[in-house]
Amino acid sequence: MSSRLPLLPLLSLSMAAFITIVTEALPAGLLVPMARDLQVSVSAAGQSVSVYALGSFLAAIPLMSLLQAMPRRRLLLCTLAGFTLANGATALIDNYLLILLARVVAGIAAGLLWALLAGYAAAMAPQQKGKAIAIAMAGTPLALAIGVPLGTFVGNLIGWRMSFAALSGLSLLLMLLLRLTAPEQPGQSAQQRLPLRRVLMLPGVGRVLVLVLCFVLAHNILYTYIVPLLQPAGLGARADSALLLFGMSSLFSIFITGVWVDRHLHLMMLVSIVLFMASVLLLQLLPTQPAAIWLAVVMWGLAFGGVPTLFQTAMVDHAGKAVDVAQSMLVTVWNLAIAGGGMIGGMLLQSLGVSLFAPVCFLLLAVALWVIWLGRKRAGRASFNPQT
């Protein structure tokens, strides 16, 4: 079997991740024109983000369990068709409730896509699966650093509907590219499938899910409330610069991850968590110092950028042939952590303000560090790789 990476189909998967993230986050940058055009409040327009996450959260596990037998390329094309229809409908429909329904459809497509992406990428390059997953996941920081700001700029310049129409057209073109370049991967036969409980009980799967919950909760407490977090240093109006810096650091992180993930998966997860903890400590100890805040944002981006690849690679290693169902569990926990980060951060902000963010995040990351260390002890000292 050739050890060369199939770059074109992997880059196509990366573009699918890009479309997914931009579709999810774009309304956040266009809430005011969306609300004005649809004649609803800004908070009501913001529910277009919430229902997207709800669709992913509710659909990932049951749909992936139901569709295990479908060939993977065909299923991936169906998810992209969902984005094409949902974003096209969002661009054309004037009714607020119907737009929310379209966003639910987009969220369902996203839940399926994230469940498929890592396993499909790994199957394309089984000798370099970590690197293949890193390439497929590169679209995520690209979307955050470039796609969402560009879509917001275009939407505010020539109309928010044009941004969603462009996303619809892009996903349609990507369907054609994937159909021509991506290899077909068979689904699972009835004899190969494991029930959900058995998948959850596979060694290491539960630990990966706990890691995802702790890390993503900590990340979203900070990311959701980035503006009040920056205000003590007088940087509240510079949130766009902070997010751009975070995105660029994340891009560099995923490049480093792609180089080392296949050889040092466990070690890189440890480094990511420790780096995030150091960033949180800076935010706690020097909250009014702009230079310290910028450094903390860079460290945070470096810690976060490679984490989706690291966690999904670990799940591929642990889950074996049950990888798609296990990844659907990861997607569900990830979306739960996104929602939980917003809720917990909001409660902390209302009680004692941003001063509580860092201690809570540090505690969550300490739990993640303990889970990583526990996994290393159970795997033995022969290797830093958690599948051993």
mmCIF file of C-alpha atoms in Angstrom:
data_model
loop_
_atom_site.group_PDB
_atom_site.id
_atom_site.type_symbol
_atom_site.label_atom_id
_atom_site.label_comp_id
_atom_site.label_asym_id
_atom_site.label_seq_id
_atom_site.Cartn_x
_atom_site.Cartn_y
_atom_site.Cartn_z
ATOM 1 C CA MET A 1 0.000 0.000 0.000
ATOM 2 C CA SER A 2 1.352 3.432 -0.936
ATOM 3 C CA SER A 3 2.423 5.653 1.922
ATOM 4 C CA ARG A 4 1.761 8.830 -0.080
ATOM 5 C CA LEU A 5 -0.986 11.039 1.239
ATOM 6 C CA PRO A 6 -3.968 11.542 -1.138
ATOM 7 C CA LEU A 7 -3.740 15.308 -0.863
ATOM 8 C CA LEU A 8 -6.587 16.381 -3.132
ATOM 9 C CA PRO A 9 -9.354 14.390 -1.399
ATOM 10 C CA LEU A 10 -7.907 15.265 2.023
ATOM 11 C CA LEU A 11 -7.890 18.959 1.121
ATOM 12 C CA SER A 12 -11.486 18.520 -0.047
ATOM 13 C CA LEU A 13 -12.347 17.171 3.402
ATOM 14 C CA SER A 14 -10.589 20.205 4.872
ATOM 15 C CA MET A 15 -12.806 22.447 2.745
ATOM 16 C CA ALA A 16 -15.844 20.544 4.037
ATOM 17 C CA ALA A 17 -14.719 21.342 7.591
ATOM 18 C CA PHE A 18 -14.235 24.974 6.528
ATOM 19 C CA ILE A 19 -17.802 25.180 5.175
ATOM 20 C CA THR A 20 -19.168 23.583 8.347
ATOM 21 C CA ILE A 21 -17.475 26.030 10.707
ATOM 22 C CA VAL A 22 -18.313 29.111 8.620
ATOM 23 C CA THR A 23 -21.949 27.991 8.337
ATOM 24 C CA GLU A 24 -22.082 27.585 12.112
ATOM 25 C CA ALA A 25 -20.410 30.841 13.130
ATOM 26 C CA LEU A 26 -21.333 33.279 10.339
ATOM 27 C CA PRO A 27 -24.644 34.473 11.859
ATOM 28 C CA ALA A 28 -22.741 35.696 14.924
ATOM 29 C CA GLY A 29 -21.031 38.309 12.753
ATOM 30 C CA LEU A 30 -24.222 39.244 10.869
ATOM 31 C CA LEU A 31 -26.780 39.373 13.674
ATOM 32 C CA VAL A 32 -27.641 43.057 13.263
ATOM 33 C CA PRO A 33 -28.398 43.021 9.499
ATOM 34 C CA MET A 34 -30.160 39.640 9.840
ATOM 35 C CA ALA A 35 -32.341 40.950 12.651
ATOM 36 C CA ARG A 36 -33.158 44.142 10.769
ATOM 37 C CA ASP A 37 -34.036 42.309 7.551
ATOM 38 C CA LEU A 38 -36.118 39.618 9.282
ATOM 39 C CA GLN A 39 -37.751 42.168 11.615
ATOM 40 C CA VAL A 40 -36.793 40.331 14.808
ATOM 41 C CA SER A 41 -34.615 41.248 17.786
ATOM 42 C CA VAL A 42 -30.875 40.684 17.742
ATOM 43 C CA SER A 43 -31.250 38.028 20.458
ATOM 44 C CA ALA A 44 -33.858 36.245 18.329
ATOM 45 C CA ALA A 45 -31.499 36.314 15.349
ATOM 46 C CA GLY A 46 -28.857 34.821 17.649
ATOM 47 C CA GLN A 47 -31.006 31.714 18.034
ATOM 48 C CA SER A 48 -29.900 30.785 14.513
ATOM 49 C CA VAL A 49 -26.594 29.765 16.106
ATOM 50 C CA SER A 50 -28.267 27.923 18.984
ATOM 51 C CA VAL A 51 -30.571 25.795 16.825
ATOM 52 C CA TYR A 52 -27.635 24.832 14.585
ATOM 53 C CA ALA A 53 -25.783 23.435 17.620
ATOM 54 C CA LEU A 54 -29.006 21.776 18.782
ATOM 55 C CA GLY A 55 -29.350 19.988 15.431
ATOM 56 C CA SER A 56 -25.797 18.658 15.671
ATOM 57 C CA PHE A 57 -26.224 17.641 19.294
ATOM 58 C CA LEU A 58 -29.460 15.734 18.760
ATOM 59 C CA ALA A 59 -28.709 14.128 15.394
ATOM 60 C CA ALA A 60 -25.092 12.944 15.468
ATOM 61 C CA ILE A 61 -25.446 9.702 17.466
ATOM 62 C CA PRO A 62 -28.858 8.442 16.266
ATOM 63 C CA LEU A 63 -28.275 9.266 12.595
ATOM 64 C CA MET A 64 -24.753 7.832 12.522
ATOM 65 C CA SER A 65 -26.030 4.677 14.215
ATOM 66 C CA LEU A 66 -28.855 4.427 11.690
ATOM 67 C CA LEU A 67 -26.669 5.061 8.628
ATOM 68 C CA GLN A 68 -23.656 2.876 9.450
ATOM 69 C CA ALA A 69 -24.265 0.682 6.411
ATOM 70 C CA MET A 70 -24.165 3.543 3.873
ATOM 71 C CA PRO A 71 -20.891 3.944 1.906
ATOM 72 C CA ARG A 72 -18.935 6.802 3.378
ATOM 73 C CA ARG A 73 -18.455 8.974 0.276
ATOM 74 C CA ARG A 74 -22.157 8.799 -0.483
ATOM 75 C CA LEU A 75 -23.001 9.779 3.097
ATOM 76 C CA LEU A 76 -20.525 12.650 2.991
ATOM 77 C CA LEU A 77 -22.080 13.904 -0.234
ATOM 78 C CA CYS A 78 -25.490 13.798 1.472
ATOM 79 C CA THR A 79 -24.186 16.016 4.292
ATOM 80 C CA LEU A 80 -22.844 18.527 1.755
ATOM 81 C CA ALA A 81 -26.185 18.461 -0.031
ATOM 82 C CA GLY A 82 -27.720 19.373 3.342
ATOM 83 C CA PHE A 83 -25.418 22.412 3.582
ATOM 84 C CA THR A 84 -26.216 23.387 -0.010
ATOM 85 C CA LEU A 85 -29.951 23.317 0.619
ATOM 86 C CA ALA A 86 -29.854 24.857 4.105
ATOM 87 C CA ASN A 87 -27.563 27.765 3.211
ATOM 88 C CA GLY A 88 -29.435 28.332 -0.051
ATOM 89 C CA ALA A 89 -32.733 28.442 1.837
ATOM 90 C CA THR A 90 -31.266 30.835 4.409
ATOM 91 C CA ALA A 91 -30.224 33.142 1.579
ATOM 92 C CA LEU A 92 -33.661 33.102 -0.067
ATOM 93 C CA ILE A 93 -36.292 32.778 2.693
ATOM 94 C CA ASP A 94 -37.852 35.801 4.403
ATOM 95 C CA ASN A 95 -39.649 33.874 7.155
ATOM 96 C CA TYR A 96 -37.744 33.782 10.462
ATOM 97 C CA LEU A 97 -39.115 30.404 11.605
ATOM 98 C CA LEU A 98 -38.307 28.756 8.279
ATOM 99 C CA ILE A 99 -34.758 30.103 8.503
ATOM 100 C CA LEU A 100 -34.455 28.526 11.948
ATOM 101 C CA LEU A 101 -35.635 25.247 10.432
ATOM 102 C CA ALA A 102 -32.997 25.563 7.695
ATOM 103 C CA ARG A 103 -30.387 26.131 10.387
ATOM 104 C CA VAL A 104 -31.502 22.958 12.165
ATOM 105 C CA VAL A 105 -31.003 21.065 8.876
ATOM 106 C CA ALA A 106 -27.502 22.567 8.553
ATOM 107 C CA GLY A 107 -26.747 21.516 12.141
ATOM 108 C CA ILE A 108 -27.886 17.952 11.432
ATOM 109 C CA ALA A 109 -25.599 17.871 8.370
ATOM 110 C CA ALA A 110 -22.749 19.165 10.517
ATOM 111 C CA GLY A 111 -23.281 16.477 13.151
ATOM 112 C CA LEU A 112 -23.023 13.769 10.487
ATOM 113 C CA LEU A 113 -20.023 15.380 8.791
ATOM 114 C CA TRP A 114 -17.983 15.643 12.000
ATOM 115 C CA ALA A 115 -18.808 12.020 12.804
ATOM 116 C CA LEU A 116 -17.512 10.961 9.371
ATOM 117 C CA LEU A 117 -14.550 13.237 8.812
ATOM 118 C CA ALA A 118 -11.783 11.724 10.959
ATOM 119 C CA GLY A 119 -12.549 8.086 10.170
ATOM 120 C CA TYR A 120 -12.824 8.777 6.442
ATOM 121 C CA ALA A 121 -9.543 10.728 6.401
ATOM 122 C CA ALA A 122 -7.753 8.006 8.404
ATOM 123 C CA ALA A 123 -9.004 5.303 6.021
ATOM 124 C CA MET A 124 -7.478 7.201 3.077
ATOM 125 C CA ALA A 125 -3.996 7.007 4.643
ATOM 126 C CA PRO A 126 -3.893 4.214 7.261
ATOM 127 C CA GLN A 127 -0.100 4.473 7.604
ATOM 128 C CA GLN A 128 -0.269 8.214 8.378
ATOM 129 C CA LYS A 129 -3.735 8.584 9.803
ATOM 130 C CA GLY A 130 -2.844 11.350 12.271
ATOM 131 C CA LYS A 131 -1.359 13.469 9.500
ATOM 132 C CA ALA A 132 -4.359 12.746 7.261
ATOM 133 C CA ILE A 133 -6.760 13.846 10.017
ATOM 134 C CA ALA A 134 -4.668 16.992 10.598
ATOM 135 C CA ILE A 135 -5.009 17.948 6.915
ATOM 136 C CA ALA A 136 -8.756 17.275 6.990
ATOM 137 C CA MET A 137 -9.131 19.358 10.152
ATOM 138 C CA ALA A 138 -7.062 22.290 8.851
ATOM 139 C CA GLY A 139 -10.246 23.859 7.525
ATOM 140 C CA THR A 140 -11.383 24.557 11.087
ATOM 141 C CA PRO A 141 -8.776 27.186 12.087
ATOM 142 C CA LEU A 142 -8.834 28.531 8.515
ATOM 143 C CA ALA A 143 -12.556 29.111 8.884
ATOM 144 C CA LEU A 144 -12.103 30.875 12.218
ATOM 145 C CA ALA A 145 -9.137 32.979 11.086
ATOM 146 C CA ILE A 146 -10.250 33.812 7.536
ATOM 147 C CA GLY A 147 -13.650 32.394 6.562
ATOM 148 C CA VAL A 148 -15.854 33.903 9.266
ATOM 149 C CA PRO A 149 -14.225 37.394 9.170
ATOM 150 C CA LEU A 150 -14.398 37.390 5.344
ATOM 151 C CA GLY A 151 -18.014 36.210 5.320
ATOM 152 C CA THR A 152 -18.893 38.878 7.885
ATOM 153 C CA PHE A 153 -17.177 41.578 5.831
ATOM 154 C CA VAL A 154 -18.922 40.505 2.612
ATOM 155 C CA GLY A 155 -22.270 40.188 4.381
ATOM 156 C CA ASN A 156 -22.056 43.658 5.877
ATOM 157 C CA LEU A 157 -20.843 45.121 2.571
ATOM 158 C CA ILE A 158 -23.283 43.652 0.041
ATOM 159 C CA GLY A 159 -25.899 41.885 2.147
ATOM 160 C CA TRP A 160 -25.913 38.994 4.590
ATOM 161 C CA ARG A 161 -27.853 36.766 2.202
ATOM 162 C CA MET A 162 -24.985 36.839 -0.304
ATOM 163 C CA SER A 163 -22.654 35.249 2.242
ATOM 164 C CA PHE A 164 -25.012 32.305 2.733
ATOM 165 C CA ALA A 165 -25.579 32.024 -1.034
ATOM 166 C CA ALA A 166 -21.802 31.853 -1.547
ATOM 167 C CA LEU A 167 -21.554 29.069 1.046
ATOM 168 C CA SER A 168 -24.301 27.163 -0.736
ATOM 169 C CA GLY A 169 -22.482 27.444 -4.064
ATOM 170 C CA LEU A 170 -19.175 26.456 -2.482
ATOM 171 C CA SER A 171 -20.623 23.288 -0.966
ATOM 172 C CA LEU A 172 -22.184 22.396 -4.341
ATOM 173 C CA LEU A 173 -18.793 22.700 -6.053
ATOM 174 C CA LEU A 174 -17.197 20.663 -3.283
ATOM 175 C CA MET A 175 -19.716 17.875 -3.838
ATOM 176 C CA LEU A 176 -18.511 17.614 -7.433
ATOM 177 C CA LEU A 177 -14.844 17.643 -6.413
ATOM 178 C CA LEU A 178 -15.317 14.936 -3.787
ATOM 179 C CA ARG A 179 -17.334 12.785 -6.165
ATOM 180 C CA LEU A 180 -14.468 12.912 -8.666
ATOM 181 C CA THR A 181 -11.484 12.540 -6.325
ATOM 182 C CA ALA A 182 -12.425 10.847 -3.044
ATOM 183 C CA PRO A 183 -12.279 7.046 -2.822
ATOM 184 C CA GLU A 184 -15.382 5.180 -1.756
ATOM 185 C CA GLN A 185 -15.254 3.582 1.684
ATOM 186 C CA PRO A 186 -17.772 0.842 2.456
ATOM 187 C CA GLY A 187 -20.164 1.141 5.358
ATOM 188 C CA GLN A 188 -20.360 -1.457 8.114
ATOM 189 C CA SER A 189 -22.284 -4.672 7.747
ATOM 190 C CA ALA A 190 -24.764 -5.722 10.428
ATOM 191 C CA GLN A 191 -22.227 -8.216 11.759
ATOM 192 C CA GLN A 192 -19.566 -5.512 12.228
ATOM 193 C CA ARG A 193 -21.720 -3.042 14.150
ATOM 194 C CA LEU A 194 -21.477 -2.613 17.891
ATOM 195 C CA PRO A 195 -24.305 -1.255 20.055
ATOM 196 C CA LEU A 196 -23.736 2.186 21.552
ATOM 197 C CA ARG A 197 -23.091 0.831 25.031
ATOM 198 C CA ARG A 198 -20.391 -1.505 23.713
ATOM 199 C CA VAL A 199 -18.732 1.333 21.803
ATOM 200 C CA LEU A 200 -18.714 3.503 24.924
ATOM 201 C CA MET A 201 -17.114 0.677 26.908
ATOM 202 C CA LEU A 202 -14.219 0.213 24.466
ATOM 203 C CA PRO A 203 -10.924 0.923 26.290
ATOM 204 C CA GLY A 204 -10.006 4.594 26.068
ATOM 205 C CA VAL A 205 -13.203 5.855 24.417
ATOM 206 C CA GLY A 206 -14.652 7.180 27.671
ATOM 207 C CA ARG A 207 -11.371 8.913 28.548
ATOM 208 C CA VAL A 208 -11.297 10.719 25.210
ATOM 209 C CA LEU A 209 -14.868 11.933 25.766
ATOM 210 C CA VAL A 210 -13.954 13.279 29.235
ATOM 211 C CA LEU A 211 -10.967 15.080 27.702
ATOM 212 C CA VAL A 212 -13.190 16.662 25.064
ATOM 213 C CA LEU A 213 -15.735 17.773 27.662
ATOM 214 C CA CYS A 214 -13.165 19.393 29.968
ATOM 215 C CA PHE A 215 -11.020 21.049 27.297
ATOM 216 C CA VAL A 216 -13.864 22.370 25.140
ATOM 217 C CA LEU A 217 -15.803 23.609 28.182
ATOM 218 C CA ALA A 218 -12.752 25.618 29.286
ATOM 219 C CA HIS A 219 -12.196 26.923 25.758
ATOM 220 C CA ASN A 220 -15.790 28.054 25.268
ATOM 221 C CA ILE A 221 -16.068 29.779 28.643
ATOM 222 C CA LEU A 222 -13.259 32.051 27.420
ATOM 223 C CA TYR A 223 -14.152 32.195 23.713
ATOM 224 C CA THR A 224 -17.845 32.987 24.196
ATOM 225 C CA TYR A 225 -17.085 35.864 26.564
ATOM 226 C CA ILE A 226 -13.890 37.113 24.945
ATOM 227 C CA VAL A 227 -15.018 40.775 25.061
ATOM 228 C CA PRO A 228 -15.547 41.017 28.857
ATOM 229 C CA LEU A 229 -12.382 38.949 29.325
ATOM 230 C CA LEU A 230 -10.372 41.584 27.438
ATOM 231 C CA GLN A 231 -11.962 44.623 29.101
ATOM 232 C CA PRO A 232 -9.815 44.760 32.296
ATOM 233 C CA ALA A 233 -6.761 45.342 30.059
ATOM 234 C CA GLY A 234 -8.619 47.971 28.022
ATOM 235 C CA LEU A 235 -8.809 45.664 25.000
ATOM 236 C CA GLY A 236 -12.574 45.167 24.815
ATOM 237 C CA ALA A 237 -12.742 46.999 21.483
ATOM 238 C CA ARG A 238 -9.898 44.857 20.124
ATOM 239 C CA ALA A 239 -11.769 41.541 20.266
ATOM 240 C CA ASP A 240 -11.501 41.173 16.483
ATOM 241 C CA SER A 241 -7.716 41.470 16.688
ATOM 242 C CA ALA A 242 -7.611 38.965 19.539
ATOM 243 C CA LEU A 243 -9.696 36.460 17.582
ATOM 244 C CA LEU A 244 -7.519 36.932 14.500
ATOM 245 C CA LEU A 245 -4.386 36.363 16.592
ATOM 246 C CA PHE A 246 -6.019 33.292 18.129
ATOM 247 C CA GLY A 247 -6.904 31.970 14.673
ATOM 248 C CA MET A 248 -3.407 32.498 13.255
ATOM 249 C CA SER A 249 -1.850 30.771 16.278
ATOM 250 C CA SER A 250 -4.291 27.898 15.786
ATOM 251 C CA LEU A 251 -3.202 27.559 12.151
ATOM 252 C CA PHE A 252 0.428 27.238 13.191
ATOM 253 C CA SER A 253 -0.584 24.722 15.852
ATOM 254 C CA ILE A 254 -2.363 22.447 13.407
ATOM 255 C CA PHE A 255 0.698 22.490 11.126
ATOM 256 C CA ILE A 256 2.902 21.328 14.016
ATOM 257 C CA THR A 257 0.283 18.762 14.967
ATOM 258 C CA GLY A 258 0.284 17.310 11.458
ATOM 259 C CA VAL A 259 4.041 16.809 11.602
ATOM 260 C CA TRP A 260 4.188 15.070 14.992
ATOM 261 C CA VAL A 261 0.781 13.561 15.713
ATOM 262 C CA ASP A 262 1.508 10.054 14.395
ATOM 263 C CA ARG A 263 4.629 9.701 16.545
ATOM 264 C CA HIS A 264 3.807 11.683 19.681
ATOM 265 C CA LEU A 265 0.033 11.760 20.079
ATOM 266 C CA HIS A 266 -0.091 11.385 23.842
ATOM 267 C CA LEU A 267 2.767 13.809 24.463
ATOM 268 C CA MET A 268 1.165 16.439 22.244
ATOM 269 C CA MET A 269 -2.107 16.197 24.151
ATOM 270 C CA LEU A 270 -0.167 16.748 27.386
ATOM 271 C CA VAL A 271 1.627 19.765 25.894
ATOM 272 C CA SER A 272 -1.647 21.280 24.637
ATOM 273 C CA ILE A 273 -3.279 21.028 28.046
ATOM 274 C CA VAL A 274 -0.239 22.405 29.904
ATOM 275 C CA LEU A 275 0.065 25.276 27.413
ATOM 276 C CA PHE A 276 -3.613 26.132 27.870
ATOM 277 C CA MET A 277 -3.160 26.031 31.654
ATOM 278 C CA ALA A 278 -0.228 28.446 31.369
ATOM 279 C CA SER A 279 -2.386 30.778 29.263
ATOM 280 C CA VAL A 280 -5.155 30.667 31.869
ATOM 281 C CA LEU A 281 -2.635 31.459 34.619
ATOM 282 C CA LEU A 282 -1.484 34.535 32.692
ATOM 283 C CA LEU A 283 -5.078 35.698 32.341
ATOM 284 C CA GLN A 284 -5.576 35.278 36.092
ATOM 285 C CA LEU A 285 -2.319 36.805 37.325
ATOM 286 C CA LEU A 286 -1.982 39.728 34.867
ATOM 287 C CA PRO A 287 -5.530 40.544 33.715
ATOM 288 C CA THR A 288 -4.840 44.281 33.272
ATOM 289 C CA GLN A 289 -1.591 43.980 31.300
ATOM 290 C CA PRO A 290 -2.162 44.129 27.512
ATOM 291 C CA ALA A 291 1.156 42.437 26.651
ATOM 292 C CA ALA A 292 0.341 39.523 28.956
ATOM 293 C CA ILE A 293 -3.133 39.199 27.438
ATOM 294 C CA TRP A 294 -1.775 39.085 23.881
ATOM 295 C CA LEU A 295 0.739 36.422 24.933
ATOM 296 C CA ALA A 296 -2.026 34.444 26.638
ATOM 297 C CA VAL A 297 -4.139 34.571 23.458
ATOM 298 C CA VAL A 298 -1.213 33.265 21.379
ATOM 299 C CA MET A 299 -0.592 30.415 23.849
ATOM 300 C CA TRP A 300 -4.312 29.633 23.913
ATOM 301 C CA GLY A 301 -4.434 29.449 20.112
ATOM 302 C CA LEU A 302 -1.348 27.211 20.028
ATOM 303 C CA ALA A 303 -2.964 24.940 22.610
ATOM 304 C CA PHE A 304 -6.330 24.757 20.856
ATOM 305 C CA GLY A 305 -5.473 24.589 17.155
ATOM 306 C CA GLY A 306 -4.310 20.975 17.085
ATOM 307 C CA VAL A 307 -6.694 19.639 19.702
ATOM 308 C CA PRO A 308 -9.526 18.582 17.344
ATOM 309 C CA THR A 309 -6.983 16.513 15.383
ATOM 310 C CA LEU A 310 -5.439 15.066 18.543
ATOM 311 C CA PHE A 311 -8.752 14.050 20.101
ATOM 312 C CA GLN A 312 -10.152 12.628 16.881
ATOM 313 C CA THR A 313 -6.936 10.703 16.177
ATOM 314 C CA ALA A 314 -7.074 9.248 19.688
ATOM 315 C CA MET A 315 -10.699 8.255 19.117
ATOM 316 C CA VAL A 316 -9.817 6.580 15.797
ATOM 317 C CA ASP A 317 -7.074 4.627 17.583
ATOM 318 C CA HIS A 318 -9.322 3.474 20.407
ATOM 319 C CA ALA A 319 -12.579 2.817 18.561
ATOM 320 C CA GLY A 320 -11.278 0.647 15.717
ATOM 321 C CA LYS A 321 -14.071 -0.364 13.339
ATOM 322 C CA ALA A 322 -16.641 1.431 15.500
ATOM 323 C CA VAL A 323 -14.951 4.746 14.719
ATOM 324 C CA ASP A 324 -17.916 6.516 13.082
ATOM 325 C CA VAL A 325 -20.269 5.863 15.998
ATOM 326 C CA ALA A 326 -17.519 6.788 18.472
ATOM 327 C CA GLN A 327 -16.891 10.015 16.546
ATOM 328 C CA SER A 328 -20.611 10.787 16.694
ATOM 329 C CA MET A 329 -20.318 10.537 20.484
ATOM 330 C CA LEU A 330 -17.365 12.930 20.337
ATOM 331 C CA VAL A 331 -19.433 15.363 18.228
ATOM 332 C CA THR A 332 -22.280 15.193 20.740
ATOM 333 C CA VAL A 333 -20.002 15.824 23.723
ATOM 334 C CA TRP A 334 -18.248 18.636 21.834
ATOM 335 C CA ASN A 335 -21.561 20.402 21.155
ATOM 336 C CA LEU A 336 -22.653 19.813 24.754
ATOM 337 C CA ALA A 337 -19.429 21.500 25.882
ATOM 338 C CA ILE A 338 -20.038 24.449 23.529
ATOM 339 C CA ALA A 339 -23.498 24.983 24.998
ATOM 340 C CA GLY A 340 -22.225 24.347 28.530
ATOM 341 C CA GLY A 341 -19.391 26.827 28.101
ATOM 342 C CA GLY A 342 -21.842 29.565 27.197
ATOM 343 C CA MET A 343 -24.139 28.713 30.117
ATOM 344 C CA ILE A 344 -21.390 28.327 32.749
ATOM 345 C CA GLY A 345 -19.572 31.421 31.529
ATOM 346 C CA GLY A 346 -22.787 33.431 31.678
ATOM 347 C CA MET A 347 -23.469 32.327 35.261
ATOM 348 C CA LEU A 348 -19.896 33.119 36.305
ATOM 349 C CA LEU A 349 -20.056 36.519 34.638
ATOM 350 C CA GLN A 350 -23.301 37.397 36.447
ATOM 351 C CA SER A 351 -22.013 36.254 39.844
ATOM 352 C CA LEU A 352 -18.434 37.462 40.321
ATOM 353 C CA GLY A 353 -17.434 38.525 36.828
ATOM 354 C CA VAL A 354 -14.499 37.419 34.713
ATOM 355 C CA SER A 355 -12.301 36.875 37.777
ATOM 356 C CA LEU A 356 -13.851 33.414 38.110
ATOM 357 C CA PHE A 357 -13.164 32.367 34.523
ATOM 358 C CA ALA A 358 -9.522 31.409 35.000
ATOM 359 C CA PRO A 359 -9.941 29.333 38.212
ATOM 360 C CA VAL A 360 -12.833 27.336 36.736
ATOM 361 C CA CYS A 361 -10.975 26.762 33.459
ATOM 362 C CA PHE A 362 -7.817 25.780 35.323
ATOM 363 C CA LEU A 363 -9.765 23.215 37.340
ATOM 364 C CA LEU A 364 -11.304 21.732 34.167
ATOM 365 C CA LEU A 365 -7.874 21.514 32.540
ATOM 366 C CA ALA A 366 -6.419 19.904 35.663
ATOM 367 C CA VAL A 367 -9.040 17.152 35.343
ATOM 368 C CA ALA A 368 -8.075 16.740 31.660
ATOM 369 C CA LEU A 369 -4.398 16.522 32.619
ATOM 370 C CA TRP A 370 -5.189 13.840 35.192
ATOM 371 C CA VAL A 371 -7.156 11.838 32.598
ATOM 372 C CA ILE A 372 -4.203 12.022 30.169
ATOM 373 C CA TRP A 373 -1.777 10.931 32.858
ATOM 374 C CA LEU A 374 -4.068 8.107 33.916
ATOM 375 C CA GLY A 375 -4.269 6.932 30.297
ATOM 376 C CA ARG A 376 -0.482 6.926 30.044
ATOM 377 C CA LYS A 377 -0.135 4.853 33.196
ATOM 378 C CA ARG A 378 -2.676 2.332 31.946
ATOM 379 C CA ALA A 379 -0.973 2.100 28.568
ATOM 380 C CA GLY A 380 2.339 1.420 30.265
ATOM 381 C CA ARG A 381 5.625 3.215 29.855
ATOM 382 C CA ALA A 382 6.570 1.478 26.605
ATOM 383 C CA SER A 383 5.070 4.197 24.426
ATOM 384 C CA PHE A 384 3.595 7.678 24.615
ATOM 385 C CA ASN A 385 0.898 6.608 22.146
ATOM 386 C CA PRO A 386 -2.483 5.955 23.799
ATOM 387 C CA GLN A 387 -3.533 3.122 21.522
ATOM 388 C CA THR A 388 -0.854 0.874 22.996
#
